[in-house]
Short mmCIF file of C-alpha atoms and ligand atoms in Angstrom, two decimals:
data_model
loop_
_atom_site.label_atom_id
_atom_site.label_comp_id
_atom_site.label_asym_id
_atom_site.label_seq_id
_atom_site.Cartn_x
_atom_site.Cartn_y
_atom_site.Cartn_z
CA MET A 1 9.28 17.61 24.14
CA ASN A 2 7.55 17.66 20.77
CA THR A 3 6.94 14.30 19.20
CA LEU A 4 4.79 13.02 16.37
CA LYS A 5 2.41 10.34 17.65
CA LEU A 6 1.94 7.64 15.04
CA ALA A 7 -0.84 5.07 15.48
CA VAL A 8 -0.08 1.63 14.05
CA GLN A 9 -2.02 -1.63 14.15
CA LYS A 10 -1.10 -3.63 17.24
CA SER A 11 -1.32 -7.02 15.59
CA GLY A 12 -2.73 -8.08 12.26
CA ARG A 13 -2.10 -7.78 8.56
CA LEU A 14 -0.76 -4.22 8.70
CA SER A 15 1.40 -4.26 11.79
CA GLU A 16 4.54 -6.06 10.62
CA THR A 17 4.85 -4.13 7.35
CA SER A 18 4.12 -0.81 9.08
CA LEU A 19 6.94 -1.42 11.56
CA LYS A 20 9.25 -2.60 8.78
CA LEU A 21 8.71 0.69 6.93
CA ILE A 22 9.51 2.66 10.08
CA LYS A 23 12.72 0.65 10.58
CA GLU A 24 13.71 1.19 6.94
CA CYS A 25 13.33 4.91 7.64
CA GLY A 26 16.20 4.48 10.11
CA ILE A 27 13.93 4.96 13.12
CA THR A 28 14.76 2.59 15.95
CA PHE A 29 12.44 1.56 18.75
CA GLN A 30 11.74 -1.31 21.09
CA THR A 31 10.38 -4.07 18.89
CA ARG A 32 8.39 -5.95 21.52
CA ILE A 33 4.89 -4.49 21.31
CA ALA A 34 3.87 -5.32 24.87
CA LYS A 35 2.79 -1.79 25.65
CA LEU A 36 0.18 0.51 24.21
CA LYS A 37 2.75 3.24 23.71
CA ALA A 38 6.49 3.37 22.95
CA GLY A 39 8.94 6.08 21.98
CA ALA A 40 11.50 5.96 19.17
CA PHE A 41 15.15 6.14 20.26
CA ASN A 42 16.52 8.39 17.52
CA PHE A 43 13.58 10.33 16.05
CA PRO A 44 10.91 12.53 17.69
CA MET A 45 8.19 9.94 17.23
CA GLU A 46 5.98 7.93 19.55
CA PHE A 47 3.99 4.85 18.56
CA LEU A 48 0.50 3.98 19.70
CA TYR A 49 -0.37 0.34 19.11
CA LEU A 50 -4.10 0.04 18.45
CA ARG A 51 -6.79 -2.03 16.73
CA ASP A 52 -7.02 -0.84 13.15
CA ASP A 53 -10.70 0.10 13.50
CA ASP A 54 -9.84 2.53 16.29
CA ILE A 55 -7.04 4.32 14.44
CA PRO A 56 -9.13 6.85 12.43
CA GLY A 57 -11.06 7.83 15.56
CA TYR A 58 -7.94 8.29 17.67
CA VAL A 59 -6.35 10.46 14.97
CA ALA A 60 -9.55 12.50 14.55
CA ASP A 61 -9.66 13.03 18.34
CA GLN A 62 -5.96 14.03 18.31
CA VAL A 63 -4.92 11.25 20.68
CA ALA A 64 -2.59 10.29 17.83
CA ASP A 65 -1.31 12.81 15.26
CA VAL A 66 -1.17 10.45 12.29
CA GLY A 67 -1.86 6.76 11.68
CA ILE A 68 -1.30 3.88 9.30
CA VAL A 69 -4.51 2.12 8.35
CA GLY A 70 -6.20 0.42 5.39
CA LYS A 71 -8.00 2.85 3.06
CA ASN A 72 -11.07 0.61 3.50
CA VAL A 73 -11.12 1.23 7.27
CA LEU A 74 -10.46 4.96 6.86
CA LEU A 75 -13.35 5.43 4.42
CA GLU A 76 -15.69 3.36 6.58
CA LYS A 77 -14.87 5.18 9.79
CA ASN A 78 -14.02 8.77 8.97
CA ASP A 79 -14.46 11.39 6.27
CA GLU A 80 -12.55 14.24 7.88
CA LEU A 81 -9.06 12.83 7.83
CA GLU A 82 -6.75 13.24 4.90
CA ILE A 83 -4.71 10.61 3.11
CA ILE A 84 -1.18 11.98 3.47
CA LYS A 85 0.48 9.18 1.56
CA GLU A 86 -0.45 5.88 -0.04
CA LEU A 87 2.01 3.33 1.27
CA GLY A 88 1.69 0.61 -1.35
CA PHE A 89 1.39 -2.41 0.94
CA SER A 90 -1.53 -4.59 2.19
CA LYS A 91 -3.24 -4.12 -1.14
CA CYS A 92 -6.73 -5.57 -1.36
CA ARG A 93 -10.16 -4.64 -2.69
CA LEU A 94 -13.63 -4.33 -1.26
CA SER A 95 -15.96 -6.28 -3.52
CA ILE A 96 -19.48 -7.57 -3.83
CA ALA A 97 -19.76 -11.32 -4.34
CA VAL A 98 -22.72 -13.60 -4.98
CA PRO A 99 -23.17 -17.39 -4.80
CA LYS A 100 -21.86 -19.02 -7.99
CA GLU A 101 -25.34 -20.35 -8.85
CA PHE A 102 -26.71 -16.80 -8.87
CA ASP A 103 -27.69 -15.58 -12.32
CA TYR A 104 -25.82 -12.27 -12.20
CA GLN A 105 -26.76 -9.97 -15.10
CA GLY A 106 -25.06 -6.79 -13.96
CA ILE A 107 -25.30 -4.35 -11.09
CA GLU A 108 -29.11 -4.15 -11.31
CA SER A 109 -29.24 -7.80 -10.21
CA LEU A 110 -28.41 -6.50 -6.73
CA ASN A 111 -31.79 -4.74 -6.46
CA GLY A 112 -33.85 -6.18 -3.63
CA LEU A 113 -31.05 -8.37 -2.26
CA ASN A 114 -29.87 -8.58 1.31
CA ILE A 115 -26.10 -7.94 1.37
CA ALA A 116 -23.97 -8.88 4.39
CA THR A 117 -20.96 -6.69 5.14
CA SER A 118 -18.69 -5.16 7.77
CA TYR A 119 -18.55 -2.02 5.62
CA PRO A 120 -22.12 -0.65 5.76
CA ARG A 121 -21.16 2.99 5.14
CA ILE A 122 -19.03 2.39 2.06
CA LEU A 123 -21.57 -0.09 0.69
CA ALA A 124 -24.54 2.25 1.28
CA LYS A 125 -22.74 5.08 -0.49
CA TYR A 126 -21.87 2.84 -3.43
CA LEU A 127 -25.40 1.46 -3.80
CA LYS A 128 -26.81 4.97 -3.71
CA GLN A 129 -24.38 6.15 -6.39
CA GLN A 130 -25.33 3.18 -8.54
CA ASP A 131 -29.05 3.74 -7.88
CA ILE A 132 -29.51 0.28 -6.40
CA ASP A 133 -32.08 -0.46 -3.73
CA ALA A 134 -30.76 -3.30 -1.56
CA ASP A 135 -30.77 -4.11 2.16
CA ILE A 136 -27.52 -4.01 4.10
CA HIS A 137 -27.01 -6.55 6.85
CA GLU A 138 -24.10 -5.47 9.04
CA ILE A 139 -22.03 -8.26 10.57
CA SER A 140 -18.63 -7.96 12.18
CA GLY A 141 -16.83 -11.07 10.95
CA SER A 142 -17.02 -14.22 8.79
CA VAL A 143 -19.04 -12.32 6.20
CA GLU A 144 -18.26 -14.96 3.57
CA ILE A 145 -20.42 -17.62 5.23
CA ALA A 146 -23.54 -15.40 5.34
CA PRO A 147 -25.14 -16.72 2.10
CA SER A 148 -24.58 -20.40 2.95
CA ILE A 149 -26.31 -20.03 6.34
CA GLY A 150 -29.18 -18.08 4.80
CA LEU A 151 -28.29 -14.75 6.43
CA ALA A 152 -27.91 -12.84 3.16
CA GLN A 153 -28.00 -13.36 -0.60
CA ALA A 154 -24.76 -11.53 -1.34
CA VAL A 155 -21.70 -10.24 0.51
CA CYS A 156 -19.51 -7.17 0.40
CA ASP A 157 -16.09 -8.03 1.81
CA ILE A 158 -12.35 -7.59 1.48
CA VAL A 159 -10.76 -9.75 -1.21
CA SER A 160 -7.06 -10.34 -1.66
CA THR A 161 -6.26 -13.57 -3.49
CA GLY A 162 -9.93 -14.50 -3.90
CA SER A 163 -9.47 -17.94 -2.36
CA THR A 164 -11.84 -17.25 0.57
CA LEU A 165 -14.61 -16.46 -1.92
CA VAL A 166 -13.90 -19.58 -3.98
CA SER A 167 -13.88 -21.86 -0.96
CA ASN A 168 -17.26 -20.46 0.08
CA GLY A 169 -18.80 -20.91 -3.36
CA LEU A 170 -18.91 -17.17 -4.07
CA VAL A 171 -18.05 -15.17 -7.21
CA GLU A 172 -16.76 -11.60 -7.17
CA VAL A 173 -19.06 -9.43 -9.29
CA GLU A 174 -18.31 -5.79 -8.47
CA VAL A 175 -15.19 -4.08 -7.11
CA ILE A 176 -16.23 -1.13 -4.93
CA LEU A 177 -12.86 0.06 -3.74
CA ASN A 178 -9.17 -0.66 -4.31
CA SER A 179 -7.43 -0.41 -0.98
CA GLU A 180 -3.92 -0.29 0.44
CA ALA A 181 -2.28 0.92 3.64
CA VAL A 182 -2.32 4.71 3.90
CA LEU A 183 -0.77 7.28 6.19
CA VAL A 184 -3.64 9.42 7.48
CA GLY A 185 -3.80 12.64 9.44
CA PRO A 186 -5.82 15.79 9.99
CA PRO A 187 -5.75 18.36 7.17
CA ASP A 188 -4.44 21.04 9.55
CA LEU A 189 -1.56 19.47 11.51
CA ALA A 190 0.23 22.38 13.18
CA GLU A 191 3.94 23.13 13.66
CA PRO A 192 6.18 21.73 15.08
CA LYS A 193 4.50 18.36 14.40
CA ARG A 194 4.08 19.28 10.73
CA LYS A 195 7.87 19.63 10.46
CA ILE A 196 8.46 16.20 12.03
CA LEU A 197 5.89 14.72 9.66
CA ASP A 198 7.71 16.28 6.69
CA GLN A 199 11.00 14.76 7.88
CA PHE A 200 9.30 11.38 8.24
CA LEU A 201 7.74 11.69 4.75
CA PHE A 202 11.11 12.57 3.25
CA ARG A 203 12.44 9.26 4.60
CA VAL A 204 9.35 7.28 3.54
CA ASN A 205 9.70 8.64 0.00
CA ALA A 206 13.37 7.63 -0.09
CA VAL A 207 12.53 4.11 1.11
CA GLN A 208 9.67 3.74 -1.39
CA ALA A 209 11.75 5.02 -4.29
CA ALA A 210 14.53 2.59 -3.35
CA ASN A 211 12.09 -0.33 -3.10
CA ASN A 212 10.61 0.53 -6.51
CA ASN A 213 13.94 0.79 -8.29
CA LYS A 214 17.05 -1.29 -8.96
CA TYR A 215 20.59 -0.26 -9.69
CA ILE A 216 21.82 -1.75 -12.94
CA LEU A 217 25.39 -2.18 -14.20
CA LEU A 218 26.24 -3.59 -17.60
CA ASN A 219 29.00 -3.82 -20.16
CA ALA A 220 28.51 -2.89 -23.79
CA PRO A 221 30.51 -2.32 -26.96
CA ASP A 222 30.92 1.43 -27.55
CA GLN A 223 28.88 1.37 -30.75
CA ALA A 224 25.84 0.08 -28.80
CA ILE A 225 25.94 2.85 -26.18
CA THR A 226 23.62 5.34 -27.90
CA ARG A 227 20.93 2.67 -28.31
CA ILE A 228 21.37 1.45 -24.71
CA ILE A 229 21.10 4.96 -23.26
CA GLN A 230 17.68 5.27 -24.91
CA LEU A 231 16.60 2.08 -23.12
CA LEU A 232 17.82 3.27 -19.70
CA PRO A 233 15.81 6.21 -18.41
CA GLY A 234 17.92 6.57 -15.23
CA MET A 235 17.76 9.39 -12.71
CA ARG A 236 19.48 11.93 -14.95
CA SER A 237 21.54 10.02 -17.50
CA PRO A 238 23.62 6.87 -17.13
CA THR A 239 27.19 6.88 -15.86
CA ILE A 240 29.59 5.57 -18.52
CA VAL A 241 33.02 4.25 -17.54
CA PRO A 242 35.50 2.87 -20.10
CA LEU A 243 36.57 -0.75 -19.57
CA ALA A 244 40.21 -1.87 -19.72
CA GLN A 245 39.27 -3.72 -22.93
CA LYS A 246 39.34 -1.20 -25.76
CA GLY A 247 36.01 -0.40 -27.44
CA TRP A 248 33.95 -1.45 -24.42
CA SER A 249 32.29 0.55 -21.62
CA SER A 250 30.43 -0.08 -18.40
CA LEU A 251 27.08 1.70 -17.94
CA HIS A 252 25.43 2.31 -14.56
CA SER A 253 21.84 3.42 -14.11
CA VAL A 254 18.56 2.91 -12.28
CA VAL A 255 15.55 0.96 -13.57
CA LYS A 256 12.02 0.74 -12.24
CA GLU A 257 11.12 -2.57 -10.65
CA ASP A 258 7.92 -2.70 -12.77
CA ASP A 259 9.75 -2.28 -16.09
CA PHE A 260 12.65 -4.42 -15.03
CA TRP A 261 12.22 -7.61 -17.11
CA GLU A 262 11.24 -5.79 -20.26
CA VAL A 263 14.24 -3.45 -19.97
CA ILE A 264 16.63 -6.38 -19.45
CA GLU A 265 15.36 -8.17 -22.57
CA ASN A 266 15.77 -5.01 -24.65
CA LEU A 267 19.26 -4.37 -23.26
CA ARG A 268 20.40 -7.87 -24.17
CA GLU A 269 19.06 -7.44 -27.69
CA ALA A 270 20.93 -4.13 -27.96
CA GLY A 271 24.22 -5.86 -27.12
CA ALA A 272 24.55 -5.49 -23.33
CA GLU A 273 26.53 -8.17 -21.48
CA GLY A 274 27.43 -8.96 -17.89
CA ILE A 275 24.29 -7.29 -16.58
CA LEU A 276 24.25 -6.87 -12.79
CA VAL A 277 21.12 -5.77 -10.96
CA VAL A 278 21.41 -4.78 -7.32
CA PRO A 279 18.94 -3.52 -4.71
CA ILE A 280 19.06 0.12 -3.66
CA GLU A 281 19.12 0.86 0.05
CA LYS A 282 17.80 4.46 -0.05
CA MET A 283 17.10 6.79 -2.96
CA ILE A 284 16.93 10.57 -2.59
CA LEU A 285 15.45 12.20 -5.66
O1 PRT B 301 -7.52 -6.76 15.24
P1 PRT B 301 -7.72 -5.64 14.29
O2 PRT B 301 -9.11 -5.06 14.32
O3 PRT B 301 -6.64 -4.61 14.41
O4 PRT B 301 -7.50 -6.27 12.82
P2 PRT B 301 -8.55 -6.85 11.76
O5 PRT B 301 -8.70 -8.31 12.00
O6 PRT B 301 -9.78 -6.00 11.69
O7 PRT B 301 -7.80 -6.55 10.40
P3 PRT B 301 -6.70 -7.42 9.61
O8 PRT B 301 -5.41 -7.42 10.36
O9 PRT B 301 -7.28 -8.72 9.19
O10 PRT B 301 -6.57 -6.52 8.30
C1 PRT B 301 -6.06 -5.24 8.36
C2 PRT B 301 -6.16 -4.60 6.97
O11 PRT B 301 -5.41 -5.39 6.03
C3 PRT B 301 -7.54 -4.54 6.35
O12 PRT B 301 -8.32 -3.47 6.84
C4 PRT B 301 -7.22 -4.39 4.87
O13 PRT B 301 -6.94 -3.03 4.59
C5 PRT B 301 -5.91 -5.18 4.71
N1 PRT B 301 -6.06 -6.51 4.06
C6 PRT B 301 -5.28 -6.93 3.03
C7 PRT B 301 -6.94 -7.47 4.34
C8 PRT B 301 -6.69 -8.53 3.46
N2 PRT B 301 -5.65 -8.17 2.66
C9 PRT B 301 -7.48 -9.74 3.54
N3 PRT B 301 -7.27 -10.65 2.75
N4 PRT B 301 -7.91 -7.57 5.28
C10 PRT B 301 -8.64 -8.69 5.35
N5 PRT B 301 -8.49 -9.77 4.53
C11 PRT B 301 -9.39 -10.94 4.78
C12 PRT B 301 -10.82 -10.71 4.24
O14 PRT B 301 -11.63 -10.11 5.23
C13 PRT B 301 -11.28 -12.12 3.89
O15 PRT B 301 -11.78 -12.78 5.03
O16 PRT B 301 -8.93 -12.10 4.14
C14 PRT B 301 -10.00 -12.80 3.48
C15 PRT B 301 -9.85 -12.71 2.00
O17 PRT B 301 -8.57 -13.05 1.59
P4 PRT B 301 -8.30 -13.88 0.26
O18 PRT B 301 -6.83 -13.84 0.04
O19 PRT B 301 -8.81 -15.27 0.49
O20 PRT B 301 -9.06 -13.18 -0.86
ZN1 ZN B 302 -10.17 -4.43 12.69
#
């Protein structure tokens, strides 16, 4: 039988959210990740549970067809795979940081330094682009302690909240890469797997659109409707239903999560009342 083999991280920062996305796509599977491999019950998909570092290699070798991995790991491990879709979770950045006492004057201050990192390829490429001549010291973990134990003078590591840097007396000075979880695959995935991937992407897009939007219902006096419609972009145009009370209507539409608070303020100013905002389960555009 034809199935799409999807590699996901076995355990770590990406695994829970990756599996949540798959569930939101209506794909059911055994949730206990005891095995290396498991099949979905209601979709032609199989899951391979792997260490994130191994995912690009397994996809490149066609052991898996596609995978979910951090953009940082993809770019460090493999150039041949394609980013099929940015998934918008596990956002972080790969940055260079120096001890807070360091007199950082700009990127040229990195010349001649020894920089510790688990991302030697990305860092080397960046330094070359920036015309900086520095030494790269590859270490596999606890990069942030390298300066304090005298192993390096700077670090290049993943930063999320920045608290790890602060607690190690480091200051972020250059952002090399903004990363997030991505769906990766070969550029030439053949049928019938391509078709399954398209079906999966259709669902992922619906889930993402739903997560990024809210359904909004509000009441407004009829004379305020024209102004309110301008404030509500909606999918096509808002639904307007007359209320039992004469001169009043109910408007239904969709607003983007990002614009949400600003839109609400403007709606209130324009005369909207009884505003209800509800989550959307799926959204097909
Ligand atoms: O066992 P396996 O090899 O599969 O997992 P792993 O330990 O290599 O990776 P994991 O699970 O830690 O991270 C998986 C992916 O999550 C990474 O490749 C990134 O794409 C993404 N991600 C998002 C992060 C972070 N946020 C993050 N904060 N990866 C690592 N960190 C670490 C970072 O290395 C540093 O030590 O957290 C610390 C910094 O965090 P803040 O919040 O203090 O800045
Ligand atoms: Zn890893």
